[in-house]
């Protein structure tokens, strides 16, 4: 078979040609955008709205207590985060732990380095430039709530885990589990990964358990077993957070009603809702969340079973199943949650970035929707936050309500796409230009989705439409 049009004479049959020289400027453009986005977010957090990085002050304090006083969270007292969260806090502490020192900058650099690793790996995929630019745009739109929190740190870790989900499931499971011991959200992708491999025990369960054994064993050996799960139990008495989606009706009602009061919890440093019925909703949130997670897991099992044998022969279908299934579970964690911190939106980025990088179909609406949610989140926090919490101003309150409705709409879209039947394999193959011997663009895309290195898409040779515009 002759090489595809535009390919170098040395291009092997069935392989897409590498990008032509005139296109090479696009990769430096991605890195320029990366630098500008991170510099802008750092400027907003360090100069314009300094209080938006207030969580870093707590991170610094916990690291100081561990380093200087020998009092470690989980080991010596209950903590609001999983045990592994102390690791990045301590790492940033090597730059200095003095109040007003270099800790904040060190944290921002640490997260930026991890973001750079994620972008570099995205760029190696067939649609990497689109995905990398989308990821950079997301970082800029979400602002300091993403970069200056643990959630922004585990996001690039999750990107790496999803990129290797099918080619190296054991590594993916280990990374996702490690991320979950820092912030729970990355663990959502483990469930669809279990369903997407032929040997789930060996390739997913065992690596995940191995990471858990290391973390739990370390904590128990140091005498912290009693507070190992304090990040769960410490949430029981929390009321609805004002940014939470479950709190949206109360926040909107608060524009007109004096019965809805925004109160500040000085133990966990968040604004919460005090209103008739709010406490009942908060108490119902945890069991409802558990039921919803089980329901989505059952849905994923049904989707895989309905696909039959094609599920195991269509790499693109399996890749889409993992990332879309993980995003569906992540959105459930956002929607049915009495906590709704702005940084939680960072959980949405990894699945979309990876889906775009692999050129998976039917992600355009989701990609645009997540960007809108990120931008609305930054407008709410920090730009209009004072008016939201102090004055119950209608504009910021309705902006928050609109953002929350958009998150619910994203959940509906993602679930709808999960249950939608994929195109017949024969038709897809014809549309993608597959040849009788299994080579051609479709075969190259299949290899790229599986994670084989060295696959690049030449201009105009996209197999599936994974762009955002």
Short mmCIF file of C-alpha atoms in Angstrom, two decimals:
data_model
loop_
_atom_site.label_atom_id
_atom_site.label_comp_id
_atom_site.label_asym_id
_atom_site.label_seq_id
_atom_site.Cartn_x
_atom_site.Cartn_y
_atom_site.Cartn_z
CA UNK A 1 0.00 0.00 0.00
CA UNK A 2 1.35 3.43 -0.86
CA UNK A 3 2.13 5.90 1.86
CA UNK A 4 -0.52 8.52 2.70
CA UNK A 5 -0.41 11.72 0.73
CA UNK A 6 2.13 14.12 2.11
CA UNK A 7 4.17 11.41 3.81
CA UNK A 8 7.91 11.27 3.62
CA UNK A 9 9.27 8.58 1.22
CA UNK A 10 10.66 6.86 4.32
CA UNK A 11 7.30 6.71 6.08
CA UNK A 12 6.39 3.11 6.76
CA UNK A 13 3.22 1.79 5.13
CA UNK A 14 0.16 2.30 7.30
CA UNK A 15 1.73 5.06 9.39
CA UNK A 16 0.62 8.65 9.27
CA UNK A 17 3.25 11.16 8.31
CA UNK A 18 4.76 13.37 10.95
CA UNK A 19 3.79 17.03 11.05
CA UNK A 20 5.14 19.05 8.17
CA UNK A 21 7.82 21.66 8.98
CA UNK A 22 5.48 24.68 8.56
CA UNK A 23 3.38 23.35 11.45
CA UNK A 24 6.28 23.16 13.92
CA UNK A 25 5.59 26.65 15.24
CA UNK A 26 2.47 25.33 16.97
CA UNK A 27 4.31 23.45 19.71
CA UNK A 28 6.33 26.51 20.85
CA UNK A 29 3.01 28.40 20.84
CA UNK A 30 1.61 25.84 23.28
CA UNK A 31 4.54 26.34 25.65
CA UNK A 32 4.28 30.12 25.36
CA UNK A 33 0.60 29.89 26.25
CA UNK A 34 1.55 27.58 29.13
CA UNK A 35 3.98 30.10 30.58
CA UNK A 36 1.59 33.02 30.15
CA UNK A 37 -1.32 31.15 31.74
CA UNK A 38 0.68 30.07 34.79
CA UNK A 39 2.26 33.50 35.18
CA UNK A 40 -1.17 35.13 35.02
CA UNK A 41 -2.71 32.76 37.56
CA UNK A 42 0.27 33.24 39.89
CA UNK A 43 -0.05 37.02 39.54
CA UNK A 44 -3.76 36.90 40.42
CA UNK A 45 -3.07 34.72 43.46
CA UNK A 46 0.06 36.42 44.75
CA UNK A 47 -0.72 40.07 43.93
CA UNK A 48 -4.31 40.81 42.90
CA UNK A 49 -6.25 38.57 45.32
CA UNK A 50 -3.75 37.39 47.91
CA UNK A 51 -6.35 35.69 50.09
CA UNK A 52 -7.18 33.20 47.31
CA UNK A 53 -4.01 31.31 48.25
CA UNK A 54 -5.02 31.14 51.89
CA UNK A 55 -5.04 27.34 51.81
CA UNK A 56 -1.31 27.45 51.16
CA UNK A 57 -0.91 29.17 54.51
CA UNK A 58 -2.53 26.13 56.12
CA UNK A 59 -0.37 23.79 54.06
CA UNK A 60 2.71 25.68 55.25
CA UNK A 61 1.53 25.46 58.87
CA UNK A 62 0.95 21.72 58.71
CA UNK A 63 4.36 21.23 57.12
CA UNK A 64 5.93 23.46 59.78
CA UNK A 65 4.28 21.46 62.59
CA UNK A 66 5.54 18.23 61.04
CA UNK A 67 9.09 19.44 60.36
CA UNK A 68 9.75 21.59 63.42
CA UNK A 69 7.45 20.30 66.15
CA UNK A 70 7.19 16.68 65.03
CA UNK A 71 3.37 16.73 65.05
CA UNK A 72 2.18 15.02 61.89
CA UNK A 73 -1.41 15.11 60.63
CA UNK A 74 -3.17 11.72 60.76
CA UNK A 75 -0.29 10.32 62.82
CA UNK A 76 -0.87 12.68 65.76
CA UNK A 77 -4.31 14.18 65.13
CA UNK A 78 -7.29 13.79 62.82
CA UNK A 79 -7.11 15.58 59.52
CA UNK A 80 -9.49 16.78 56.83
CA UNK A 81 -7.31 15.33 54.03
CA UNK A 82 -6.18 11.77 53.21
CA UNK A 83 -2.79 10.85 54.68
CA UNK A 84 -0.86 11.24 51.43
CA UNK A 85 -1.71 14.93 51.17
CA UNK A 86 1.09 15.80 53.57
CA UNK A 87 3.71 14.66 51.05
CA UNK A 88 3.41 17.55 48.54
CA UNK A 89 2.99 19.99 51.43
CA UNK A 90 6.29 18.83 52.91
CA UNK A 91 8.00 18.86 49.51
CA UNK A 92 7.07 22.52 49.01
CA UNK A 93 8.34 23.17 52.54
CA UNK A 94 11.93 22.50 51.51
CA UNK A 95 11.89 25.98 49.96
CA UNK A 96 11.26 27.49 53.38
CA UNK A 97 8.65 27.37 56.11
CA UNK A 98 8.89 30.88 57.52
CA UNK A 99 5.70 32.93 57.55
CA UNK A 100 5.80 35.16 54.49
CA UNK A 101 8.66 33.15 53.02
CA UNK A 102 8.96 31.30 49.73
CA UNK A 103 6.44 28.54 50.46
CA UNK A 104 3.67 29.97 48.27
CA UNK A 105 5.96 30.40 45.29
CA UNK A 106 7.45 26.94 45.80
CA UNK A 107 3.99 25.38 45.72
CA UNK A 108 3.05 27.20 42.52
CA UNK A 109 6.30 26.06 40.90
CA UNK A 110 5.70 22.47 42.02
CA UNK A 111 2.22 22.38 40.48
CA UNK A 112 3.46 24.11 37.33
CA UNK A 113 6.18 21.49 36.86
CA UNK A 114 3.59 18.72 37.14
CA UNK A 115 1.38 20.58 34.66
CA UNK A 116 4.35 20.79 32.29
CA UNK A 117 4.84 17.02 32.48
CA UNK A 118 1.16 16.49 31.66
CA UNK A 119 1.30 18.91 28.72
CA UNK A 120 4.47 17.28 27.37
CA UNK A 121 2.77 13.88 27.40
CA UNK A 122 -0.40 15.26 25.84
CA UNK A 123 1.67 16.71 23.00
CA UNK A 124 2.90 13.22 22.11
CA UNK A 125 -0.63 12.11 21.23
CA UNK A 126 -2.33 12.44 17.82
CA UNK A 127 -4.35 15.54 18.75
CA UNK A 128 -1.94 16.71 21.41
CA UNK A 129 -1.79 20.38 20.47
CA UNK A 130 -5.55 20.83 20.72
CA UNK A 131 -5.59 18.96 24.04
CA UNK A 132 -2.62 20.85 25.47
CA UNK A 133 -4.06 24.24 24.51
CA UNK A 134 -7.40 23.24 26.00
CA UNK A 135 -5.68 22.18 29.25
CA UNK A 136 -3.75 25.47 29.39
CA UNK A 137 -6.94 27.45 28.73
CA UNK A 138 -8.65 25.55 31.54
CA UNK A 139 -5.85 26.44 33.98
CA UNK A 140 -6.09 30.12 33.04
CA UNK A 141 -9.89 30.15 33.30
CA UNK A 142 -10.06 28.38 36.67
CA UNK A 143 -7.43 30.66 38.17
CA UNK A 144 -5.71 30.45 41.58
CA UNK A 145 -8.37 28.12 43.03
CA UNK A 146 -6.86 25.43 40.82
CA UNK A 147 -3.16 26.16 40.91
CA UNK A 148 -3.01 26.92 44.63
CA UNK A 149 -4.71 23.77 45.95
CA UNK A 150 -4.17 20.02 46.22
CA UNK A 151 -6.83 19.57 43.53
CA UNK A 152 -4.65 21.34 40.97
CA UNK A 153 -1.72 19.15 41.98
CA UNK A 154 -3.51 15.82 41.44
CA UNK A 155 -5.02 16.95 38.10
CA UNK A 156 -1.79 16.48 36.04
CA UNK A 157 -1.16 13.22 37.90
CA UNK A 158 -4.59 12.04 36.73
CA UNK A 159 -3.83 13.14 33.16
CA UNK A 160 -0.76 10.89 33.11
CA UNK A 161 -2.72 7.99 34.62
CA UNK A 162 -5.50 8.25 32.03
CA UNK A 163 -3.06 8.54 29.13
CA UNK A 164 -1.58 5.13 30.00
CA UNK A 165 -4.82 3.53 31.17
CA UNK A 166 -5.00 0.93 28.39
CA UNK A 167 -1.34 0.51 27.55
CA UNK A 168 -0.11 0.30 31.17
CA UNK A 169 -3.15 -0.33 33.38
CA UNK A 170 -1.07 -1.33 36.40
CA UNK A 171 0.83 1.97 36.34
CA UNK A 172 -2.44 3.82 35.78
CA UNK A 173 -4.11 2.10 38.73
CA UNK A 174 -1.14 2.87 40.98
CA UNK A 175 -1.10 6.56 39.97
CA UNK A 176 -4.85 6.95 40.42
CA UNK A 177 -4.74 5.31 43.84
CA UNK A 178 -1.78 7.45 44.91
CA UNK A 179 -3.73 10.50 43.78
CA UNK A 180 -6.77 9.36 45.75
CA UNK A 181 -4.63 9.24 48.92
CA UNK A 182 -3.88 12.93 48.29
CA UNK A 183 -7.39 14.01 47.22
CA UNK A 184 -10.12 11.41 46.75
CA UNK A 185 -11.31 12.44 43.25
CA UNK A 186 -8.68 10.58 41.11
CA UNK A 187 -9.97 7.31 42.56
CA UNK A 188 -13.17 7.75 40.52
CA UNK A 189 -11.37 6.58 37.37
CA UNK A 190 -10.35 3.29 38.99
CA UNK A 191 -13.89 1.89 38.68
CA UNK A 192 -14.19 2.15 34.87
CA UNK A 193 -10.58 1.00 34.57
CA UNK A 194 -11.46 -2.20 36.44
CA UNK A 195 -14.22 -2.84 33.89
CA UNK A 196 -12.03 -1.99 30.88
CA UNK A 197 -9.26 -4.58 31.29
CA UNK A 198 -9.41 -8.34 30.77
CA UNK A 199 -7.52 -9.16 33.98
CA UNK A 200 -8.87 -6.60 36.46
CA UNK A 201 -7.47 -8.27 39.57
CA UNK A 202 -3.91 -8.50 38.31
CA UNK A 203 -3.84 -5.25 36.34
CA UNK A 204 -5.90 -2.91 38.54
CA UNK A 205 -6.88 -4.31 41.93
CA UNK A 206 -3.44 -5.60 42.93
CA UNK A 207 -1.53 -2.38 42.03
CA UNK A 208 -4.18 -0.27 43.77
CA UNK A 209 -4.02 -2.46 46.87
CA UNK A 210 -0.22 -2.30 46.83
CA UNK A 211 -0.33 1.49 47.04
CA UNK A 212 -2.92 1.29 49.81
CA UNK A 213 -0.75 -1.17 51.73
CA UNK A 214 2.20 1.21 51.56
CA UNK A 215 0.16 4.20 52.76
CA UNK A 216 -1.85 2.38 55.40
CA UNK A 217 1.15 0.41 56.59
CA UNK A 218 3.22 3.56 57.00
CA UNK A 219 0.47 5.33 58.95
CA UNK A 220 -0.30 2.35 61.19
CA UNK A 221 3.39 1.66 61.85
CA UNK A 222 3.73 5.25 63.06
CA UNK A 223 0.74 4.91 65.37
CA UNK A 224 -1.78 6.85 63.31
CA UNK A 225 -4.25 4.07 62.57
CA UNK A 226 -7.02 5.63 64.66
CA UNK A 227 -7.17 8.74 62.44
CA UNK A 228 -6.49 7.05 59.10
CA UNK A 229 -10.04 7.70 57.87
CA UNK A 230 -10.53 10.99 59.69
CA UNK A 231 -10.81 12.75 56.33
CA UNK A 232 -14.17 10.96 56.01
CA UNK A 233 -15.41 11.20 59.58
CA UNK A 234 -14.40 14.85 59.91
CA UNK A 235 -16.92 15.76 57.20
CA UNK A 236 -19.97 14.44 59.06
CA UNK A 237 -20.84 17.62 60.92
CA UNK A 238 -20.34 19.98 58.01
CA UNK A 239 -23.27 22.01 56.75
CA UNK A 240 -23.90 22.85 53.11
CA UNK A 241 -21.08 24.92 51.68
CA UNK A 242 -22.30 28.01 49.87
CA UNK A 243 -20.67 26.97 46.58
CA UNK A 244 -22.13 23.46 46.66
CA UNK A 245 -24.61 22.47 44.00
CA UNK A 246 -26.97 21.10 46.65
CA UNK A 247 -26.93 24.52 48.27
CA UNK A 248 -27.99 26.36 45.09
CA UNK A 249 -31.74 26.62 45.91
CA UNK A 250 -30.94 28.04 49.34
CA UNK A 251 -28.47 30.55 47.91
CA UNK A 252 -30.98 31.79 45.35
CA UNK A 253 -33.73 31.98 47.98
CA UNK A 254 -31.33 33.98 50.14
CA UNK A 255 -31.54 36.88 47.69
CA UNK A 256 -35.02 37.58 49.05
CA UNK A 257 -35.23 35.65 52.34
CA UNK A 258 -33.68 36.63 55.65
CA UNK A 259 -33.93 33.02 56.79
CA UNK A 260 -30.97 32.06 54.65
CA UNK A 261 -27.75 33.10 56.35
CA UNK A 262 -24.17 32.66 55.13
CA UNK A 263 -22.02 31.69 58.12
CA UNK A 264 -18.26 31.24 58.39
CA UNK A 265 -16.94 28.03 59.95
CA UNK A 266 -13.62 28.96 61.56
CA UNK A 267 -12.73 25.30 62.11
CA UNK A 268 -12.64 24.30 58.45
CA UNK A 269 -12.41 27.86 57.04
CA UNK A 270 -15.41 27.79 54.71
CA UNK A 271 -18.66 29.69 54.29
CA UNK A 272 -21.74 27.55 54.90
CA UNK A 273 -25.51 27.91 54.67
CA UNK A 274 -27.77 28.21 57.68
CA UNK A 275 -31.42 27.89 56.62
CA UNK A 276 -34.53 25.82 57.30
CA UNK A 277 -34.00 22.43 55.67
CA UNK A 278 -30.32 22.97 54.84
CA UNK A 279 -29.08 20.69 57.58
CA UNK A 280 -31.38 17.87 56.45
CA UNK A 281 -30.03 18.14 52.90
CA UNK A 282 -26.46 18.07 54.21
CA UNK A 283 -27.14 14.92 56.23
CA UNK A 284 -28.77 13.20 53.26
CA UNK A 285 -25.92 14.05 50.91
CA UNK A 286 -23.50 11.31 51.96
CA UNK A 287 -25.87 8.33 51.61
CA UNK A 288 -27.26 9.81 48.39
CA UNK A 289 -23.73 10.13 47.02
CA UNK A 290 -23.02 6.48 47.79
CA UNK A 291 -26.21 5.39 46.01
CA UNK A 292 -25.39 7.56 42.99
CA UNK A 293 -21.85 6.14 42.71
CA UNK A 294 -23.23 2.60 42.84
CA UNK A 295 -25.83 3.49 40.20
CA UNK A 296 -23.25 4.92 37.79
CA UNK A 297 -21.00 1.90 38.38
CA UNK A 298 -23.91 -0.39 37.48
CA UNK A 299 -24.53 1.73 34.38
CA UNK A 300 -20.88 1.35 33.34
CA UNK A 301 -21.10 -2.42 33.76
CA UNK A 302 -24.22 -2.48 31.59
CA UNK A 303 -22.60 -0.33 28.88
CA UNK A 304 -19.60 -2.64 28.72
CA UNK A 305 -21.79 -5.76 28.64
CA UNK A 306 -23.99 -4.32 25.87
CA UNK A 307 -20.93 -3.64 23.69
CA UNK A 308 -20.12 -7.36 23.65
CA UNK A 309 -16.94 -8.60 22.03
CA UNK A 310 -16.42 -5.32 20.19
CA UNK A 311 -15.50 -3.73 23.50
CA UNK A 312 -12.32 -5.81 23.59
CA UNK A 313 -11.37 -5.23 19.95
CA UNK A 314 -12.11 -1.48 19.68
CA UNK A 315 -9.41 0.43 21.55
CA UNK A 316 -11.07 3.77 20.96
CA UNK A 317 -14.28 2.49 22.53
CA UNK A 318 -12.42 1.25 25.59
CA UNK A 319 -10.45 4.47 25.96
CA UNK A 320 -13.65 6.51 25.73
CA UNK A 321 -15.28 4.20 28.28
CA UNK A 322 -12.50 4.82 30.81
CA UNK A 323 -12.29 8.60 30.47
CA UNK A 324 -16.02 9.24 30.07
CA UNK A 325 -16.88 6.81 32.84
CA UNK A 326 -14.35 8.45 35.13
CA UNK A 327 -15.76 11.88 34.29
CA UNK A 328 -19.32 10.71 34.99
CA UNK A 329 -18.32 9.49 38.46
CA UNK A 330 -16.34 12.69 39.07
CA UNK A 331 -19.36 14.81 38.17
CA UNK A 332 -21.47 12.76 40.59
CA UNK A 333 -18.91 13.60 43.30
CA UNK A 334 -19.44 17.27 42.46
CA UNK A 335 -23.22 17.31 42.10
CA UNK A 336 -24.20 15.23 45.14
CA UNK A 337 -21.84 16.78 47.64
CA UNK A 338 -22.44 19.10 50.57
CA UNK A 339 -18.93 20.47 50.03
CA UNK A 340 -18.45 22.48 46.87
CA UNK A 341 -15.13 24.27 47.03
CA UNK A 342 -14.18 26.14 43.82
CA UNK A 343 -11.04 24.04 43.39
CA UNK A 344 -13.15 20.90 42.91
CA UNK A 345 -13.68 22.02 39.31
CA UNK A 346 -10.05 21.01 38.68
CA UNK A 347 -11.25 17.39 38.87
CA UNK A 348 -12.98 17.80 35.48
CA UNK A 349 -9.91 18.68 33.41
CA UNK A 350 -7.97 15.38 33.12
CA UNK A 351 -10.66 13.30 31.39
CA UNK A 352 -11.43 16.02 28.84
CA UNK A 353 -7.77 16.73 28.07
CA UNK A 354 -7.02 13.04 27.51
CA UNK A 355 -10.14 12.52 25.38
CA UNK A 356 -9.13 15.44 23.16
CA UNK A 357 -5.54 14.20 22.93
CA UNK A 358 -6.71 10.79 21.72
CA UNK A 359 -9.15 12.33 19.26
CA UNK A 360 -12.15 10.55 20.75
CA UNK A 361 -15.50 11.49 19.19
CA UNK A 362 -18.41 13.35 20.78
CA UNK A 363 -16.42 15.40 23.30
CA UNK A 364 -16.90 18.89 21.85
CA UNK A 365 -19.90 19.92 23.97
CA UNK A 366 -18.28 18.56 27.11
CA UNK A 367 -14.99 20.33 26.41
CA UNK A 368 -16.65 23.70 25.86
CA UNK A 369 -18.92 23.15 28.85
CA UNK A 370 -16.02 22.46 31.20
CA UNK A 371 -14.26 25.63 30.04
CA UNK A 372 -17.42 27.65 30.71
CA UNK A 373 -17.68 26.12 34.20
CA UNK A 374 -14.02 26.94 34.89
CA UNK A 375 -14.43 30.57 33.78
CA UNK A 376 -17.62 31.04 35.78
CA UNK A 377 -15.88 29.56 38.81
CA UNK A 378 -13.07 32.12 38.67
CA UNK A 379 -15.57 34.96 38.20
CA UNK A 380 -17.27 33.73 41.35
CA UNK A 381 -14.03 33.06 43.24
CA UNK A 382 -12.30 35.44 43.68
CA UNK A 383 -13.62 38.26 41.50
CA UNK A 384 -17.16 38.56 42.96
CA UNK A 385 -16.74 36.47 46.11
CA UNK A 386 -16.92 39.30 48.61
CA UNK A 387 -20.26 40.45 47.22
CA UNK A 388 -21.46 36.84 47.28
CA UNK A 389 -20.70 36.12 50.93
CA UNK A 390 -21.11 39.55 52.51
CA UNK A 391 -23.99 41.14 50.60
CA UNK A 392 -25.91 38.21 49.09
CA UNK A 393 -25.71 40.23 45.89
CA UNK A 394 -28.10 38.95 43.19
CA UNK A 395 -25.55 39.09 40.36
CA UNK A 396 -22.83 36.91 41.93
CA UNK A 397 -25.44 34.58 43.44
CA UNK A 398 -27.12 34.00 40.08
CA UNK A 399 -23.70 33.57 38.46
CA UNK A 400 -22.91 30.83 40.97
CA UNK A 401 -26.33 29.25 40.39
CA UNK A 402 -25.75 29.28 36.64
CA UNK A 403 -22.34 27.67 37.10
CA UNK A 404 -23.88 24.95 39.24
CA UNK A 405 -26.65 24.29 36.72
CA UNK A 406 -23.98 23.95 34.04
CA UNK A 407 -22.25 21.25 36.10
CA UNK A 408 -25.54 19.35 36.37
CA UNK A 409 -26.03 19.73 32.61
CA UNK A 410 -22.54 18.32 32.05
CA UNK A 411 -23.46 15.25 34.10
CA UNK A 412 -26.57 14.75 31.95
CA UNK A 413 -24.54 15.10 28.74
CA UNK A 414 -21.83 12.69 29.87
CA UNK A 415 -24.31 10.03 31.02
CA UNK A 416 -26.28 10.42 27.79
CA UNK A 417 -23.12 9.89 25.75
CA UNK A 418 -22.26 6.82 27.84
CA UNK A 419 -25.55 5.10 27.09
CA UNK A 420 -25.61 6.15 23.44
CA UNK A 421 -24.83 3.28 21.12
CA UNK A 422 -21.53 3.74 19.22
CA UNK A 423 -21.46 3.70 15.44
CA UNK A 424 -21.22 0.21 13.87
CA UNK A 425 -17.63 -0.90 13.52
CA UNK A 426 -17.91 -1.40 9.76
CA UNK A 427 -19.26 2.09 9.15
CA UNK A 428 -16.65 3.64 11.41
CA UNK A 429 -13.93 1.81 9.58
CA UNK A 430 -15.20 2.99 6.21
CA UNK A 431 -15.42 6.58 7.39
CA UNK A 432 -11.93 6.46 8.88
CA UNK A 433 -10.30 5.13 5.77
CA UNK A 434 -9.30 1.68 6.98
CA UNK A 435 -7.92 -0.64 4.32
CA UNK A 436 -8.66 -4.30 3.89
CA UNK A 437 -5.42 -5.35 5.55
CA UNK A 438 -6.13 -3.31 8.68
CA UNK A 439 -3.64 -0.57 7.89
CA UNK A 440 -4.23 3.06 7.04
CA UNK A 441 -5.37 5.98 9.18
CA UNK A 442 -7.81 3.94 11.26
CA UNK A 443 -5.11 1.47 12.20
CA UNK A 444 -2.77 4.32 13.11
CA UNK A 445 -5.43 5.89 15.34
CA UNK A 446 -6.02 2.54 17.02
CA UNK A 447 -2.30 2.23 17.74
CA UNK A 448 -2.23 5.81 19.05
CA UNK A 449 -5.19 5.22 21.38
CA UNK A 450 -3.48 2.09 22.70
CA UNK A 451 -0.57 4.28 23.68
CA UNK A 452 1.98 3.18 21.07
CA UNK A 453 4.72 5.81 20.80
CA UNK A 454 5.72 7.75 17.76
CA UNK A 455 2.30 8.34 16.23
CA UNK A 456 1.79 11.83 14.88
CA UNK A 457 -1.10 13.14 12.81
CA UNK A 458 -0.25 15.16 9.77
CA UNK A 459 -2.35 18.28 9.03
CA UNK A 460 -5.78 17.37 7.72
CA UNK A 461 -5.45 13.70 8.57
CA UNK A 462 -7.51 13.60 11.75
CA UNK A 463 -9.34 10.31 12.02
CA UNK A 464 -12.03 11.42 14.43
CA UNK A 465 -13.23 14.86 15.40
CA UNK A 466 -11.89 15.55 18.85
CA UNK A 467 -11.46 19.30 18.54
CA UNK A 468 -13.22 21.91 20.60
CA UNK A 469 -14.05 24.36 17.88
#
